[in-house]
């Protein structure tokens, strides 16, 4: 090989030594060379603007990175954006800060009495912004009733003590209500279980309710609540004589005070459904209806029925039945609530000549029929011995079970009359019969009975005579109530088409006179007399001379006006906004709708004031 060519060759590297053992060679480890360490890469969170623009490596030093410093270039960094969660929290705190400032300004600028009331509500509430919302919705914040009057006036203390001693059911007023003391509250609760809960609205179990009320703890109860207690007292104050005497002594309407506190408790519950709330809302409606404001109270009645659907009490009854052992007490109380509400709604629907809004419950009836009633002697509605000569209210065996059967029959009849598209004597496809329209020429001379010994007119007169005698004997012995006013109106309504008959005229006059007498306790009776007079005119009938003095005295000035129709009709856009709100807030939709209607009511009342 040419020496010059050999110099151009690259020497070959020695072969790598294998790890296998070679005999005769020393394989002892020699001094190890230091291991090669890779240089750790420095991560930079944010590169400067110049390095990012030129896509150069930046070490992120501030205020000037190494590259910009070596190049003598301007070095600047972009301001980092605030995270979304932090920004959202900042916005919430900013809004809350503005709301607290608004609340502070309200306390500062309102009159002394209203500012003190705002302060009192702030102390008793753990949600100050809810108090602010109340201030926004009301021009004048009504103060809560004070109980200092009872301590300062010895007459009221004596008055209350007498009421407590005469009450069969004695319960504490605190913490259920701040309107009255133990005596008045005990008398009103006794009166409620004597009348309303015995026949008209039998939804409560007296023993369970009274036991829970006597505990004095409104946090650990299930069938009693401050809203329900105030609603009961507001309803019975309209009928109890001692409640009227209290108003004369203090110049304060006791029923309105109880009603205002019941509404305040409903506001604080924020639409949470419960059985006592449903019962209390229906009693609020009955109280307002008794004073002639059934249109304004309609929202409470409809809200109660909506809550009743949410509670799903029929499923609750089945769950209690399937427990081991079965929860018989819960089953009985749930069934009583369902059937009691159905009985009440049946009477209301019958009064308005419409089908019941609530269908018959699909659970067994809690009331004993006369066939299964165990005879325990003559007892009154509060389980006291009863005699015909006493003023106690008797408890006929099986009367509530019979009322349930009658209400079911009435429900089926009204459903047929208003929804059936085939009626006897008409062609298929005819329109349903309008239940609130009466023909002017009713066929009252049709033979009726087997054999045909009487007519429809004779049957109506006989029925109304029987009702008139019962109502007359009732109001001679006991105070009148809402059921009596309803029955008088139905009797007068039945007699109007047959006022050409002399017997019908006499009965009509008696009913008008009793309705006028009952108007002192039940304001609704006056409105019903007006309605009866309008019905007579619509039927083109002649008002008997003896009945005119009872009808024509009720002018527009003597009857308290109900709220306008717009009270229950908020703007369509606002209703749509509530109903199409976020699904997560559906449980409060009823409360939001109630608040919306309250706002609309205030707007409509303001408009009526300005127009007048």
Coordinates of C-alpha atoms in Angstrom, one line a residue:
X1 CA 0.0 0.0 0.0
X2 CA 1.2 3.4 -0.9
X3 CA 2.4 5.2 2.3
X4 CA 0.6 8.4 1.2
X5 CA -2.6 6.5 0.8
X6 CA -2.2 4.9 4.2
X7 CA -1.9 8.3 5.8
X8 CA -5.3 9.2 4.4
X9 CA -7.0 6.2 6.1
X10 CA -8.9 6.8 9.3
X11 CA -7.7 4.5 12.1
X12 CA -10.3 2.0 13.2
X13 CA -11.6 2.2 16.7
X14 CA -10.9 -0.7 19.0
X15 CA -13.7 -3.2 19.4
X16 CA -15.8 -2.9 22.5
X17 CA -14.9 -5.5 25.1
X18 CA -17.7 -8.0 25.8
X19 CA -19.0 -8.7 29.2
X20 CA -18.2 -12.4 28.9
X21 CA -15.4 -14.0 31.0
X22 CA -12.1 -14.6 29.3
X23 CA -9.8 -17.0 31.0
X24 CA -6.5 -15.5 32.2
X25 CA -7.6 -11.9 32.1
X26 CA -8.1 -9.7 35.0
X27 CA -11.6 -8.3 35.2
X28 CA -11.4 -6.4 38.4
X29 CA -13.1 -3.1 38.2
X30 CA -10.9 -0.1 37.6
X31 CA -11.4 3.4 38.7
X32 CA -14.8 4.5 37.4
X33 CA -15.2 7.7 35.4
X34 CA -17.6 10.3 36.6
X35 CA -21.1 9.7 35.2
X36 CA -22.4 12.1 32.5
X37 CA -25.2 14.3 33.9
X38 CA -27.7 15.9 31.4
X39 CA -28.3 19.6 31.9
X40 CA -31.7 20.3 33.5
X41 CA -33.9 22.3 31.3
X42 CA -35.3 25.5 32.9
X43 CA -39.0 26.0 32.2
X44 CA -40.2 29.5 31.7
X45 CA -43.8 30.3 32.6
X46 CA -44.1 33.4 30.4
X47 CA -41.7 34.5 27.7
X48 CA -41.2 38.2 26.9
X49 CA -42.9 39.8 24.0
X50 CA -39.6 40.1 21.9
X51 CA -38.6 36.5 22.3
X52 CA -42.1 35.3 21.5
X53 CA -42.2 37.4 18.4
X54 CA -38.8 36.1 17.2
X55 CA -39.5 32.6 18.5
X56 CA -36.3 32.7 20.5
X57 CA -35.4 31.0 23.7
X58 CA -36.2 33.2 26.7
X59 CA -35.1 32.7 30.3
X60 CA -38.0 34.8 31.7
X61 CA -35.8 37.1 33.8
X62 CA -37.4 40.3 34.9
X63 CA -37.4 43.2 34.2
X64 CA -35.1 42.2 31.2
X65 CA -34.4 38.7 30.0
X66 CA -30.8 37.7 29.1
X67 CA -31.4 37.7 25.4
X68 CA -32.9 41.2 25.3
X69 CA -30.1 42.4 27.6
X70 CA -27.4 41.1 25.3
X71 CA -29.1 42.5 22.2
X72 CA -29.9 45.8 23.9
X73 CA -33.5 45.4 23.0
X74 CA -36.6 46.5 24.9
X75 CA -38.1 43.7 27.0
X76 CA -41.7 43.6 28.1
X77 CA -44.1 41.0 29.4
X78 CA -47.8 40.6 28.8
X79 CA -50.0 41.1 31.8
X80 CA -51.5 37.7 32.9
X81 CA -55.3 37.4 32.6
X82 CA -57.4 36.8 35.8
X83 CA -58.7 33.2 36.1
X84 CA -62.5 32.9 35.4
X85 CA -63.3 31.6 38.9
X86 CA -61.5 34.5 40.5
X87 CA -63.3 37.0 38.3
X88 CA -66.7 35.4 39.0
X89 CA -66.1 35.5 42.7
X90 CA -65.1 39.1 42.4
X91 CA -68.3 40.0 40.6
X92 CA -70.4 38.3 43.2
X93 CA -68.6 40.1 46.0
X94 CA -69.1 43.4 44.1
X95 CA -72.8 42.8 43.8
X96 CA -73.1 41.9 47.5
X97 CA -71.2 45.0 48.4
X98 CA -73.7 47.1 46.5
X99 CA -76.6 45.3 48.1
X100 CA -75.3 45.9 51.6
X101 CA -74.7 49.5 50.7
X102 CA -78.4 49.7 49.6
X103 CA -79.5 48.1 52.8
X104 CA -77.4 50.6 54.8
X105 CA -78.9 53.5 52.9
X106 CA -82.4 52.1 53.6
X107 CA -81.8 52.1 57.3
X108 CA -80.3 55.6 57.1
X109 CA -83.0 57.2 55.0
X110 CA -86.2 55.5 56.1
X111 CA -88.4 56.9 58.9
X112 CA -87.5 55.9 62.4
X113 CA -90.2 53.3 62.8
X114 CA -89.4 51.6 59.5
X115 CA -85.6 51.7 60.1
X116 CA -86.2 50.1 63.5
X117 CA -88.3 47.4 61.9
X118 CA -85.6 46.7 59.3
X119 CA -83.0 46.5 62.1
X120 CA -85.2 44.1 64.1
X121 CA -85.6 41.8 61.1
X122 CA -81.9 41.8 60.5
X123 CA -81.3 40.6 64.0
X124 CA -83.9 37.8 63.7
X125 CA -82.8 36.6 60.3
X126 CA -79.6 34.9 59.1
X127 CA -80.1 36.2 55.6
X128 CA -79.8 40.0 55.5
X129 CA -80.2 40.1 51.7
X130 CA -83.6 38.5 52.1
X131 CA -84.6 41.5 54.3
X132 CA -83.4 43.8 51.6
X133 CA -85.6 42.1 49.1
X134 CA -88.6 42.6 51.5
X135 CA -87.7 46.3 51.7
X136 CA -87.6 46.6 47.9
X137 CA -91.0 45.0 47.5
X138 CA -92.8 47.2 50.1
X139 CA -93.0 51.0 50.2
X140 CA -93.9 50.8 53.9
X141 CA -92.6 47.9 56.0
X142 CA -95.3 46.8 58.3
X143 CA -94.0 46.3 61.9
X144 CA -94.5 42.9 63.5
X145 CA -97.1 42.8 66.2
X146 CA -95.7 43.6 69.6
X147 CA -96.7 41.8 72.8
X148 CA -95.9 44.6 75.1
X149 CA -99.6 45.6 75.2
X150 CA -100.4 42.6 77.2
X151 CA -98.0 43.5 80.0
X152 CA -98.8 47.2 80.1
X153 CA -102.6 46.8 80.2
X154 CA -103.9 44.8 83.2
X155 CA -107.4 44.5 81.5
X156 CA -105.9 42.4 78.7
X157 CA -104.1 40.1 81.2
X158 CA -107.4 39.5 83.0
X159 CA -109.1 39.1 79.7
X160 CA -106.6 36.5 78.6
X161 CA -106.7 34.6 81.8
X162 CA -110.4 34.2 81.6
X163 CA -110.1 32.9 78.0
X164 CA -107.4 30.4 79.2
X165 CA -109.6 29.0 82.0
X166 CA -112.6 28.5 79.8
X167 CA -110.6 26.7 77.0
X168 CA -110.9 22.9 76.8
X169 CA -107.6 22.8 74.8
X170 CA -104.9 24.8 76.7
X171 CA -101.7 25.4 74.7
X172 CA -98.8 27.9 74.8
X173 CA -98.8 30.8 72.4
X174 CA -95.0 31.0 72.2
X175 CA -93.1 30.3 70.0
X176 CA -95.9 29.8 67.6
X177 CA -97.3 33.3 67.4
X178 CA -96.4 36.8 68.8
X179 CA -99.9 38.3 68.2
X180 CA -101.7 37.1 71.4
X181 CA -101.0 35.3 74.6
X182 CA -101.9 31.8 75.8
X183 CA -105.6 32.4 76.7
X184 CA -106.7 33.8 73.4
X185 CA -104.7 31.3 71.4
X186 CA -106.0 28.4 73.5
X187 CA -109.6 29.5 72.9
X188 CA -109.1 29.9 69.2
X189 CA -107.5 26.5 68.9
X190 CA -110.4 25.0 70.8
X191 CA -112.9 26.7 68.6
X192 CA -111.1 25.4 65.5
X193 CA -111.2 21.8 66.5
X194 CA -114.9 22.3 67.6
X195 CA -116.0 23.6 64.2
X196 CA -113.6 23.6 61.2
X197 CA -111.7 20.5 61.9
X198 CA -114.8 18.5 62.8
X199 CA -116.8 19.0 59.7
X200 CA -115.6 21.6 57.1
X201 CA -111.9 21.0 57.0
X202 CA -111.1 17.8 58.9
X203 CA -107.3 17.6 58.1
X204 CA -105.7 17.6 61.5
X205 CA -105.5 15.0 64.2
X206 CA -106.3 16.9 67.3
X207 CA -104.2 14.8 69.7
X208 CA -101.1 14.9 67.5
X209 CA -101.3 18.6 66.8
X210 CA -101.9 19.6 70.4
X211 CA -99.1 17.4 71.7
X212 CA -96.6 18.9 69.3
X213 CA -97.8 22.5 70.1
X214 CA -97.4 21.9 73.8
X215 CA -93.7 20.9 73.3
X216 CA -93.0 24.6 72.6
X217 CA -90.3 23.6 70.1
X218 CA -91.0 24.7 66.5
X219 CA -87.9 23.0 65.1
X220 CA -88.6 19.4 66.0
X221 CA -92.3 19.1 65.0
X222 CA -93.9 17.5 61.9
X223 CA -97.6 18.3 62.0
X224 CA -97.6 21.8 63.5
X225 CA -95.9 25.0 62.4
X226 CA -96.1 28.8 63.2
X227 CA -97.7 29.4 59.9
X228 CA -100.5 26.9 60.6
X229 CA -101.1 28.1 64.1
X230 CA -101.5 31.7 62.9
X231 CA -103.7 30.7 60.0
X232 CA -106.0 28.8 62.4
X233 CA -106.2 31.7 64.8
X234 CA -106.9 34.2 61.9
X235 CA -109.8 32.0 60.7
X236 CA -111.5 31.6 64.0
X237 CA -111.1 35.2 65.1
X238 CA -113.8 36.1 62.6
X239 CA -116.3 33.9 64.5
X240 CA -115.2 34.1 68.2
X241 CA -116.8 36.8 70.2
X242 CA -113.8 37.3 72.5
X243 CA -111.7 38.1 69.4
X244 CA -114.0 41.0 68.6
X245 CA -113.9 42.2 72.2
X246 CA -110.1 42.3 72.0
X247 CA -110.4 44.5 68.9
X248 CA -112.6 46.9 70.8
X249 CA -110.2 47.1 73.7
X250 CA -107.0 47.6 71.7
X251 CA -108.3 49.1 68.5
X252 CA -106.5 46.4 66.5
X253 CA -108.1 43.8 64.3
X254 CA -106.9 40.5 65.8
X255 CA -107.7 38.4 62.7
X256 CA -105.7 40.7 60.4
X257 CA -102.8 40.5 62.8
X258 CA -102.8 36.7 62.8
X259 CA -103.2 36.7 59.0
X260 CA -100.2 39.1 58.5
X261 CA -98.0 36.9 60.7
X262 CA -99.1 33.8 58.8
X263 CA -98.2 35.4 55.5
X264 CA -94.8 36.5 57.0
X265 CA -94.0 32.9 57.9
X266 CA -95.0 31.8 54.4
X267 CA -92.6 34.3 53.0
X268 CA -89.7 33.2 55.2
X269 CA -90.3 29.5 54.2
X270 CA -89.4 30.4 50.6
X271 CA -91.7 27.9 49.0
X272 CA -90.5 24.8 50.8
X273 CA -93.5 22.4 50.7
X274 CA -94.8 20.7 53.8
X275 CA -98.1 19.4 55.1
X276 CA -98.6 22.2 57.7
X277 CA -97.8 24.8 55.0
X278 CA -100.5 23.3 52.7
X279 CA -103.0 23.3 55.4
X280 CA -102.1 26.8 56.5
X281 CA -102.4 28.2 53.0
X282 CA -105.9 26.8 52.6
X283 CA -106.9 28.4 55.9
X284 CA -105.5 31.7 54.7
X285 CA -107.7 31.4 51.6
X286 CA -110.8 30.6 53.8
X287 CA -110.1 33.6 56.0
X288 CA -109.9 35.9 53.0
X289 CA -112.9 34.3 51.4
X290 CA -114.9 34.9 54.6
X291 CA -114.2 38.6 54.3
X292 CA -115.2 38.7 50.7
X293 CA -111.7 38.5 49.2
X294 CA -111.7 35.1 47.7
X295 CA -110.3 36.4 44.5
X296 CA -107.3 37.8 46.2
X297 CA -106.9 34.6 48.3
X298 CA -107.0 32.4 45.2
X299 CA -103.2 32.4 44.9
X300 CA -102.8 30.8 48.3
X301 CA -105.3 28.1 47.5
X302 CA -103.6 27.3 44.1
X303 CA -100.2 27.4 45.7
X304 CA -101.4 24.9 48.3
X305 CA -102.6 22.5 45.7
X306 CA -99.3 22.8 43.8
X307 CA -97.4 22.0 46.9
X308 CA -99.7 19.0 47.5
X309 CA -98.6 17.6 44.2
X310 CA -94.9 18.0 45.1
X311 CA -95.4 16.2 48.4
X312 CA -96.7 13.1 46.7
X313 CA -98.6 12.0 49.8
X314 CA -100.2 9.0 48.1
X315 CA -96.7 7.5 47.5
X316 CA -95.8 8.4 51.0
X317 CA -98.9 6.5 52.3
X318 CA -97.9 3.4 50.3
X319 CA -94.3 3.6 51.6
X320 CA -95.5 3.8 55.2
X321 CA -97.8 0.9 54.6
X322 CA -94.9 -1.2 53.2
X323 CA -92.7 -0.6 56.2
X324 CA -92.0 -3.4 58.6
X325 CA -93.9 -2.9 60.8
X326 CA -96.3 -0.5 59.0
X327 CA -96.3 3.1 60.1
X328 CA -100.0 3.2 61.1
X329 CA -99.8 6.6 62.7
X330 CA -98.2 8.2 59.6
X331 CA -100.7 6.4 57.4
X332 CA -103.7 7.7 59.3
X333 CA -102.4 11.3 59.4
X334 CA -101.5 11.3 55.7
X335 CA -104.9 9.9 54.7
X336 CA -106.7 12.4 56.9
X337 CA -104.8 15.2 55.2
X338 CA -105.7 14.0 51.7
X339 CA -109.3 13.3 52.3
X340 CA -109.8 16.5 54.4
X341 CA -108.4 18.6 51.6
X342 CA -110.6 16.8 49.1
X343 CA -113.7 17.5 51.2
X344 CA -112.9 21.2 51.5
X345 CA -112.2 21.5 47.7
X346 CA -115.5 19.7 47.0
X347 CA -117.4 22.2 49.0
X348 CA -115.6 25.1 47.4
X349 CA -116.2 23.7 43.9
X350 CA -119.8 23.1 44.7
X351 CA -120.2 26.6 45.9
X352 CA -118.7 27.9 42.6
X353 CA -120.7 25.3 40.6
X354 CA -117.5 23.8 39.1
X355 CA -115.7 20.4 39.3
X356 CA -113.2 19.9 42.1
X357 CA -109.6 20.9 41.4
X358 CA -108.4 18.0 43.6
X359 CA -109.4 14.5 42.5
X360 CA -110.5 11.9 45.0
X361 CA -107.5 10.4 46.9
X362 CA -106.4 6.9 46.0
X363 CA -105.9 5.9 49.6
X364 CA -108.4 4.4 52.2
X365 CA -110.6 6.8 54.0
X366 CA -109.5 7.6 57.6
X367 CA -113.1 8.2 58.9
X368 CA -115.2 5.5 60.3
X369 CA -118.5 4.8 58.7
X370 CA -121.7 4.2 60.7
X371 CA -121.4 0.5 60.1
X372 CA -117.9 0.3 61.7
X373 CA -118.4 3.0 64.3
X374 CA -117.9 1.8 67.9
X375 CA -120.5 3.1 70.2
X376 CA -119.0 5.0 73.1
X377 CA -122.0 6.9 74.3
X378 CA -123.1 10.4 73.3
X379 CA -119.9 12.5 72.9
X380 CA -119.3 15.9 71.4
X381 CA -116.6 16.7 68.9
X382 CA -114.0 17.1 71.7
X383 CA -114.9 13.7 73.3
X384 CA -116.9 15.2 76.1
X385 CA -120.3 13.8 77.3
X386 CA -123.1 15.3 75.2
X387 CA -126.7 15.9 76.0
X388 CA -129.4 17.5 73.9
X389 CA -129.8 20.3 76.4
X390 CA -126.2 21.3 76.3
X391 CA -124.5 23.8 74.0
X392 CA -121.8 21.3 73.0
X393 CA -121.5 20.3 69.3
X394 CA -122.5 16.7 68.8
X395 CA -120.5 14.2 66.8
X396 CA -122.9 12.1 64.6
X397 CA -121.3 8.7 63.9
X398 CA -120.1 8.2 60.4
X399 CA -120.8 11.8 59.2
X400 CA -117.4 12.4 57.7
X401 CA -117.4 9.0 56.0
X402 CA -120.7 9.9 54.4
X403 CA -119.4 13.3 53.4
X404 CA -116.5 11.5 51.6
X405 CA -118.9 9.3 49.6
X406 CA -121.1 12.3 48.7
X407 CA -118.0 14.3 47.6
X408 CA -116.9 11.4 45.3
X409 CA -120.4 11.3 43.8
X410 CA -120.5 15.0 43.3
X411 CA -117.0 14.9 41.7
X412 CA -118.2 12.3 39.2
X413 CA -121.4 14.3 38.4
X414 CA -119.5 17.6 37.8
X415 CA -116.9 15.8 35.7
X416 CA -119.7 14.4 33.6
X417 CA -121.6 17.7 33.2
X418 CA -118.5 19.7 32.3
X419 CA -116.4 17.2 30.2
X420 CA -118.8 14.6 28.7
X421 CA -119.5 15.1 25.0
X422 CA -122.6 12.9 25.0
X423 CA -125.6 13.7 27.1
X424 CA -129.0 12.2 27.2
X425 CA -131.4 13.9 24.9
X426 CA -128.7 15.5 22.7
X427 CA -126.8 14.4 19.7
X428 CA -123.4 12.9 19.9
X429 CA -120.7 15.6 19.7
X430 CA -122.6 18.2 21.6
X431 CA -120.7 20.8 23.6
X432 CA -120.3 20.2 27.4
X433 CA -122.9 21.7 29.6
X434 CA -121.7 25.1 31.0
X435 CA -122.0 24.5 34.8
X436 CA -122.1 28.2 35.6
X437 CA -125.0 29.1 33.4
X438 CA -128.6 28.5 34.4
X439 CA -131.4 28.5 31.7
X440 CA -134.1 31.0 32.3
X441 CA -136.9 28.5 31.7
X442 CA -136.2 25.6 33.9
X443 CA -138.6 22.6 33.5
X444 CA -139.8 22.6 37.1
X445 CA -143.1 20.9 36.4
X446 CA -141.7 17.5 35.3
X447 CA -143.2 14.6 37.3
X448 CA -140.8 13.1 39.7
X449 CA -140.8 10.0 41.9
X450 CA -142.4 6.6 41.8
X451 CA -145.3 6.8 41.4
X452 CA -145.3 10.3 39.9
X453 CA -146.7 12.0 42.9
X454 CA -144.6 15.2 42.9
X455 CA -142.7 17.5 40.5
X456 CA -139.1 18.9 40.4
X457 CA -140.4 22.1 41.9
X458 CA -142.0 20.2 44.8
X459 CA -138.7 18.4 45.5
X460 CA -136.8 21.7 45.4
X461 CA -139.2 23.4 47.9
X462 CA -139.1 20.4 50.2
X463 CA -135.3 20.3 50.1
X464 CA -135.0 24.0 50.8
X465 CA -137.6 23.9 53.6
X466 CA -135.6 21.2 55.3
X467 CA -132.3 23.2 54.9
X468 CA -134.0 26.4 56.2
X469 CA -135.3 24.6 59.3
X470 CA -131.9 23.1 60.1
X471 CA -130.0 26.4 59.6
X472 CA -132.6 28.3 61.7
X473 CA -132.2 26.0 64.6
X474 CA -128.4 26.1 64.2
X475 CA -128.0 29.8 64.4
X476 CA -130.3 30.0 67.4
X477 CA -127.9 27.8 69.4
X478 CA -124.5 28.3 67.9
X479 CA -122.6 31.1 66.1
X480 CA -122.8 31.2 62.4
X481 CA -119.9 30.2 60.2
X482 CA -118.7 30.0 56.6
X483 CA -120.6 26.7 55.9
X484 CA -123.9 28.3 56.9
X485 CA -123.3 31.2 54.6
X486 CA -122.5 28.8 51.7
X487 CA -125.6 26.7 52.4
X488 CA -127.9 29.8 52.6
X489 CA -126.6 31.0 49.2
X490 CA -127.2 27.6 47.6
X491 CA -130.7 27.4 49.1
X492 CA -131.5 30.9 47.8
X493 CA -130.0 30.0 44.4
X494 CA -132.2 26.9 44.2
X495 CA -135.4 29.0 45.0
X496 CA -134.8 31.8 42.5
X497 CA -136.1 29.9 39.4
X498 CA -139.3 29.0 41.2
X499 CA -140.0 32.4 42.9
X500 CA -143.5 32.4 41.2
X501 CA -144.6 29.9 43.9
X502 CA -145.8 31.3 47.2
X503 CA -144.1 28.7 49.3
X504 CA -140.8 29.4 47.5
X505 CA -141.2 33.2 48.2
X506 CA -141.6 32.5 52.0
X507 CA -138.5 30.3 52.1
X508 CA -136.5 32.8 50.0
X509 CA -137.4 35.6 52.5
X510 CA -136.4 33.5 55.5
X511 CA -133.0 32.7 53.9
X512 CA -132.3 36.3 53.0
X513 CA -133.1 37.4 56.6
X514 CA -130.7 34.7 58.0
X515 CA -128.0 35.7 55.6
X516 CA -128.3 39.3 56.6
X517 CA -128.1 38.3 60.3
X518 CA -125.0 36.2 59.7
X519 CA -123.2 39.0 57.8
X520 CA -122.2 40.5 61.2
X521 CA -119.8 37.5 61.7
X522 CA -119.3 36.4 58.1
X523 CA -118.7 39.3 55.8
X524 CA -119.1 37.0 52.9
X525 CA -122.9 36.8 53.5
X526 CA -123.3 40.4 52.4
X527 CA -121.5 39.7 49.1
X528 CA -123.7 36.6 48.6
X529 CA -126.8 38.7 49.1
X530 CA -125.6 41.0 46.3
X531 CA -125.0 37.9 44.1
X532 CA -128.4 36.6 44.9
X533 CA -130.0 39.9 43.9
X534 CA -128.1 39.9 40.6
X535 CA -129.1 36.3 40.0
X536 CA -132.8 37.2 40.4
X537 CA -132.4 40.0 37.9
X538 CA -130.6 37.7 35.4
X539 CA -133.4 35.1 35.7
X540 CA -135.9 38.0 35.1
X541 CA -137.8 37.1 38.3
X542 CA -139.7 39.2 40.8
X543 CA -138.2 39.8 44.2
X544 CA -140.8 39.3 46.9
X545 CA -141.7 42.5 48.8
X546 CA -140.8 40.9 52.1
X547 CA -137.3 40.0 51.0
X548 CA -136.4 43.4 49.5
X549 CA -135.4 44.9 52.8
X550 CA -132.7 42.2 53.2
X551 CA -131.4 42.5 49.7
X552 CA -131.4 46.1 48.7
X553 CA -129.5 47.4 51.7
X554 CA -126.3 46.0 50.4
X555 CA -124.8 48.7 48.3
X556 CA -121.3 49.0 46.9
X557 CA -120.3 51.2 49.9
X558 CA -121.4 48.7 52.6
X559 CA -119.6 45.7 51.0
X560 CA -115.8 45.7 51.1
X561 CA -114.4 45.5 47.6
X562 CA -112.3 42.5 46.5
X563 CA -109.0 43.1 44.8
X564 CA -109.1 43.7 41.1
X565 CA -108.8 40.9 38.7
X566 CA -105.3 42.0 37.7
X567 CA -104.2 41.0 41.2
X568 CA -103.9 37.4 40.0
X569 CA -102.8 38.2 36.4
X570 CA -99.1 39.2 36.3
X571 CA -97.6 40.3 32.9
X572 CA -97.2 37.4 30.5
X573 CA -93.5 38.1 29.9
X574 CA -92.6 37.9 33.6
X575 CA -94.5 34.7 34.1
X576 CA -92.7 33.2 31.1
X577 CA -89.4 34.3 32.6
X578 CA -90.1 32.5 35.9
X579 CA -91.4 29.3 34.3
X580 CA -88.5 29.1 31.9
X581 CA -85.8 29.6 34.5
X582 CA -82.9 27.3 35.2
X583 CA -84.0 23.7 36.0
X584 CA -81.9 23.7 39.2
X585 CA -84.2 26.4 40.6
X586 CA -87.5 24.6 39.8
X587 CA -88.1 23.8 43.4
X588 CA -88.5 27.5 44.2
X589 CA -90.6 28.3 41.1
X590 CA -93.8 28.4 43.1
X591 CA -92.3 30.9 45.6
X592 CA -91.0 33.0 42.7
X593 CA -94.4 33.0 41.1
X594 CA -96.0 34.0 44.4
X595 CA -93.5 36.9 44.8
X596 CA -94.2 37.9 41.2
X597 CA -97.9 38.1 41.8
X598 CA -97.4 40.1 45.0
X599 CA -95.3 42.6 43.0
X600 CA -98.0 42.8 40.4
X601 CA -100.7 43.2 43.0
X602 CA -98.8 46.2 44.4
X603 CA -98.5 47.7 41.0
X604 CA -102.2 47.3 40.2
X605 CA -103.2 48.8 43.5
X606 CA -100.9 51.7 43.0
X607 CA -102.5 52.2 39.5
X608 CA -105.9 52.1 41.0
X609 CA -105.0 54.7 43.6
X610 CA -103.5 57.0 41.0
X611 CA -106.5 56.7 38.7
X612 CA -108.9 57.5 41.6

